Amino acid sequence: MSEVKLAAAVRTEFGKGAARRIRRDNKVPGVLYGHGTESVHLTLPGHDLLLALRTPNVLLALELDGKKELAIPKAVQRNPLKGFIEHVDLLLVKRGEKVSVDIPVLTEGDLAPGAFLLEHVLNALPVEAEATHIPESVTVSIEGLSAGDSVLAKDIPLPKGTTLTVEDDTVVLQILAAQAEEPAAEGTEGEGDAAAEA
């Protein structure tokens, strides 16, 4: 996994008014915490952060007060209407350290012929991985699966050094039979006609 460098600055202003001013300058307020250290309030470049967060569990190399710190995003608050980032929580990490993250589950292949639905019971798989080698995603084959089949956590191939943090038999994907659409209830129309005649 590549590192994304971001220039961060320590934030000394707090409250809604300060946050609005920060966002007006195309920056994002955030908090950096971890390793038993005191939380550090930051401002981060808005556009660069937005691009970086397109990669799940991206590793951020923060340049902060002349020091370099590594962090991963733990919580991102977005504006529900406009989608811009309002606030970000970052977890301080070190090289070689294991961290718990959720990685997206992607599928490949085609289901068996027939009307089947693929249900993602888990959209992301909880795993533990080395902080500087977090997989961007995992891919599982659904080739030939049909109704009643399921994919368990233990069935998903994981990169070396990555381990599950859920039970092996946790259902991640399951295949359902597609429900045929029920025809419009004729009885309802009949009742309406009868009421009109009455």
Short mmCIF file of N, CA and C in Angstrom, two decimals, residues 36-101:
data_model
loop_
_atom_site.label_atom_id
_atom_site.label_comp_id
_atom_site.label_asym_id
_atom_site.label_seq_id
_atom_site.Cartn_x
_atom_site.Cartn_y
_atom_site.Cartn_z
N GLY A 36 -1.58 6.00 23.23
CA GLY A 36 -1.61 6.58 24.57
C GLY A 36 -1.21 8.03 24.62
N THR A 37 -1.10 8.67 23.46
CA THR A 37 -0.72 10.08 23.44
C THR A 37 -1.98 10.95 23.52
N GLU A 38 -1.78 12.20 23.86
CA GLU A 38 -2.92 13.12 23.88
C GLU A 38 -3.39 13.38 22.45
N SER A 39 -4.69 13.51 22.31
CA SER A 39 -5.25 13.79 20.98
C SER A 39 -4.73 15.12 20.48
N VAL A 40 -4.43 15.17 19.18
CA VAL A 40 -3.97 16.41 18.55
C VAL A 40 -5.04 16.86 17.57
N HIS A 41 -5.48 18.09 17.69
CA HIS A 41 -6.49 18.64 16.77
C HIS A 41 -5.76 19.24 15.57
N LEU A 42 -6.23 18.85 14.37
CA LEU A 42 -5.53 19.21 13.15
C LEU A 42 -6.42 19.95 12.16
N THR A 43 -5.76 20.60 11.20
CA THR A 43 -6.46 20.98 9.96
C THR A 43 -5.69 20.30 8.84
N LEU A 44 -6.45 19.81 7.85
CA LEU A 44 -5.87 19.07 6.73
C LEU A 44 -6.37 19.67 5.42
N PRO A 45 -5.57 19.60 4.35
CA PRO A 45 -6.00 20.15 3.06
C PRO A 45 -7.20 19.37 2.52
N GLY A 46 -8.30 20.08 2.27
CA GLY A 46 -9.56 19.43 1.92
C GLY A 46 -9.51 18.60 0.65
N HIS A 47 -9.01 19.17 -0.45
CA HIS A 47 -9.01 18.47 -1.73
C HIS A 47 -8.10 17.25 -1.69
N ASP A 48 -6.90 17.42 -1.13
CA ASP A 48 -5.95 16.31 -1.05
C ASP A 48 -6.49 15.18 -0.18
N LEU A 49 -7.14 15.55 0.92
CA LEU A 49 -7.72 14.54 1.80
C LEU A 49 -8.84 13.79 1.09
N LEU A 50 -9.68 14.52 0.37
CA LEU A 50 -10.79 13.90 -0.37
C LEU A 50 -10.26 12.87 -1.36
N LEU A 51 -9.20 13.22 -2.10
CA LEU A 51 -8.60 12.29 -3.06
C LEU A 51 -8.01 11.08 -2.35
N ALA A 52 -7.33 11.32 -1.22
CA ALA A 52 -6.69 10.22 -0.48
C ALA A 52 -7.72 9.22 0.03
N LEU A 53 -8.86 9.73 0.50
CA LEU A 53 -9.86 8.85 1.11
C LEU A 53 -10.65 8.04 0.09
N ARG A 54 -10.36 8.23 -1.19
CA ARG A 54 -10.98 7.36 -2.20
C ARG A 54 -10.43 5.94 -2.08
N THR A 55 -9.25 5.80 -1.47
CA THR A 55 -8.66 4.49 -1.22
C THR A 55 -9.04 4.05 0.19
N PRO A 56 -9.76 2.91 0.34
CA PRO A 56 -10.14 2.46 1.68
C PRO A 56 -8.90 2.21 2.55
N ASN A 57 -8.98 2.60 3.81
CA ASN A 57 -7.90 2.37 4.77
C ASN A 57 -6.55 2.92 4.29
N VAL A 58 -6.59 4.05 3.60
CA VAL A 58 -5.37 4.65 3.07
C VAL A 58 -4.39 4.97 4.21
N LEU A 59 -3.10 4.82 3.92
CA LEU A 59 -2.07 5.16 4.90
C LEU A 59 -1.63 6.59 4.63
N LEU A 60 -1.82 7.45 5.62
CA LEU A 60 -1.50 8.87 5.48
C LEU A 60 -0.17 9.17 6.16
N ALA A 61 0.75 9.79 5.40
CA ALA A 61 2.02 10.24 5.97
C ALA A 61 1.87 11.73 6.25
N LEU A 62 1.65 12.05 7.51
CA LEU A 62 1.37 13.43 7.90
C LEU A 62 2.66 14.18 8.21
N GLU A 63 2.79 15.36 7.63
CA GLU A 63 3.90 16.24 7.98
C GLU A 63 3.35 17.26 8.96
N LEU A 64 3.75 17.11 10.22
CA LEU A 64 3.15 17.90 11.29
C LEU A 64 4.23 18.50 12.19
N ASP A 65 4.30 19.81 12.20
CA ASP A 65 5.28 20.51 13.04
C ASP A 65 6.70 19.97 12.85
N GLY A 66 7.07 19.71 11.61
CA GLY A 66 8.44 19.25 11.34
C GLY A 66 8.65 17.77 11.58
N LYS A 67 7.62 17.08 12.05
CA LYS A 67 7.72 15.63 12.29
C LYS A 67 6.87 14.90 11.27
N LYS A 68 7.16 13.63 11.07
CA LYS A 68 6.34 12.80 10.19
C LYS A 68 5.64 11.74 11.02
N GLU A 69 4.34 11.66 10.84
CA GLU A 69 3.53 10.68 11.56
C GLU A 69 2.74 9.86 10.55
N LEU A 70 2.53 8.58 10.85
CA LEU A 70 1.69 7.73 10.00
C LEU A 70 0.33 7.55 10.67
N ALA A 71 -0.72 7.60 9.86
CA ALA A 71 -2.07 7.47 10.41
C ALA A 71 -2.98 6.82 9.39
N ILE A 72 -4.06 6.21 9.89
CA ILE A 72 -5.11 5.68 9.01
C ILE A 72 -6.44 6.31 9.45
N PRO A 73 -7.36 6.51 8.50
CA PRO A 73 -8.66 7.10 8.87
C PRO A 73 -9.50 6.11 9.65
N LYS A 74 -10.12 6.57 10.73
CA LYS A 74 -11.00 5.70 11.53
C LYS A 74 -12.45 6.13 11.45
N ALA A 75 -12.71 7.41 11.27
CA ALA A 75 -14.09 7.89 11.14
C ALA A 75 -14.08 9.14 10.27
N VAL A 76 -14.97 9.13 9.28
CA VAL A 76 -15.06 10.28 8.36
C VAL A 76 -16.50 10.78 8.36
N GLN A 77 -16.68 12.05 8.69
CA GLN A 77 -18.02 12.64 8.65
C GLN A 77 -18.15 13.46 7.37
N ARG A 78 -19.20 13.13 6.60
CA ARG A 78 -19.43 13.85 5.35
C ARG A 78 -20.74 14.62 5.44
N ASN A 79 -20.81 15.71 4.71
CA ASN A 79 -22.06 16.45 4.61
C ASN A 79 -23.06 15.58 3.85
N PRO A 80 -24.24 15.29 4.46
CA PRO A 80 -25.19 14.37 3.83
C PRO A 80 -25.74 14.86 2.50
N LEU A 81 -25.74 16.17 2.27
CA LEU A 81 -26.29 16.70 1.01
C LEU A 81 -25.21 16.93 -0.04
N LYS A 82 -24.12 17.56 0.35
CA LYS A 82 -23.10 17.95 -0.64
C LYS A 82 -21.94 16.96 -0.72
N GLY A 83 -21.80 16.09 0.29
CA GLY A 83 -20.77 15.04 0.21
C GLY A 83 -19.37 15.45 0.62
N PHE A 84 -19.14 16.75 0.91
CA PHE A 84 -17.79 17.14 1.29
C PHE A 84 -17.49 16.65 2.71
N ILE A 85 -16.21 16.54 3.04
CA ILE A 85 -15.78 16.01 4.35
C ILE A 85 -15.89 17.12 5.39
N GLU A 86 -16.60 16.83 6.48
CA GLU A 86 -16.78 17.82 7.55
C GLU A 86 -15.75 17.64 8.67
N HIS A 87 -15.35 16.37 8.89
CA HIS A 87 -14.43 16.09 10.00
C HIS A 87 -13.84 14.70 9.79
N VAL A 88 -12.61 14.49 10.26
CA VAL A 88 -12.00 13.17 10.13
C VAL A 88 -11.26 12.82 11.42
N ASP A 89 -11.42 11.56 11.86
CA ASP A 89 -10.65 11.03 12.99
C ASP A 89 -9.55 10.14 12.43
N LEU A 90 -8.31 10.39 12.85
CA LEU A 90 -7.17 9.61 12.36
C LEU A 90 -6.52 8.85 13.50
N LEU A 91 -6.13 7.60 13.23
CA LEU A 91 -5.47 6.77 14.23
C LEU A 91 -3.98 6.72 13.92
N LEU A 92 -3.18 7.09 14.92
CA LEU A 92 -1.73 7.07 14.80
C LEU A 92 -1.26 5.61 14.74
N VAL A 93 -0.41 5.28 13.75
CA VAL A 93 0.11 3.92 13.63
C VAL A 93 1.62 3.95 13.45
N LYS A 94 2.25 2.79 13.66
CA LYS A 94 3.69 2.68 13.47
C LYS A 94 3.98 1.51 12.52
N ARG A 95 5.08 1.60 11.83
CA ARG A 95 5.46 0.51 10.93
C ARG A 95 5.62 -0.78 11.73
N GLY A 96 5.11 -1.89 11.17
CA GLY A 96 5.21 -3.18 11.85
C GLY A 96 4.07 -3.45 12.81
N GLU A 97 3.31 -2.40 13.15
CA GLU A 97 2.20 -2.56 14.08
C GLU A 97 0.98 -3.18 13.39
N LYS A 98 0.25 -4.04 14.11
CA LYS A 98 -0.99 -4.62 13.59
C LYS A 98 -2.17 -3.73 13.97
N VAL A 99 -3.07 -3.53 13.02
CA VAL A 99 -4.27 -2.73 13.29
C VAL A 99 -5.50 -3.48 12.82
N SER A 100 -6.63 -3.21 13.45
CA SER A 100 -7.90 -3.82 13.06
C SER A 100 -8.63 -2.87 12.13
N VAL A 101 -9.01 -3.37 10.95
CA VAL A 101 -9.70 -2.56 9.95
C VAL A 101 -10.77 -3.40 9.26
#
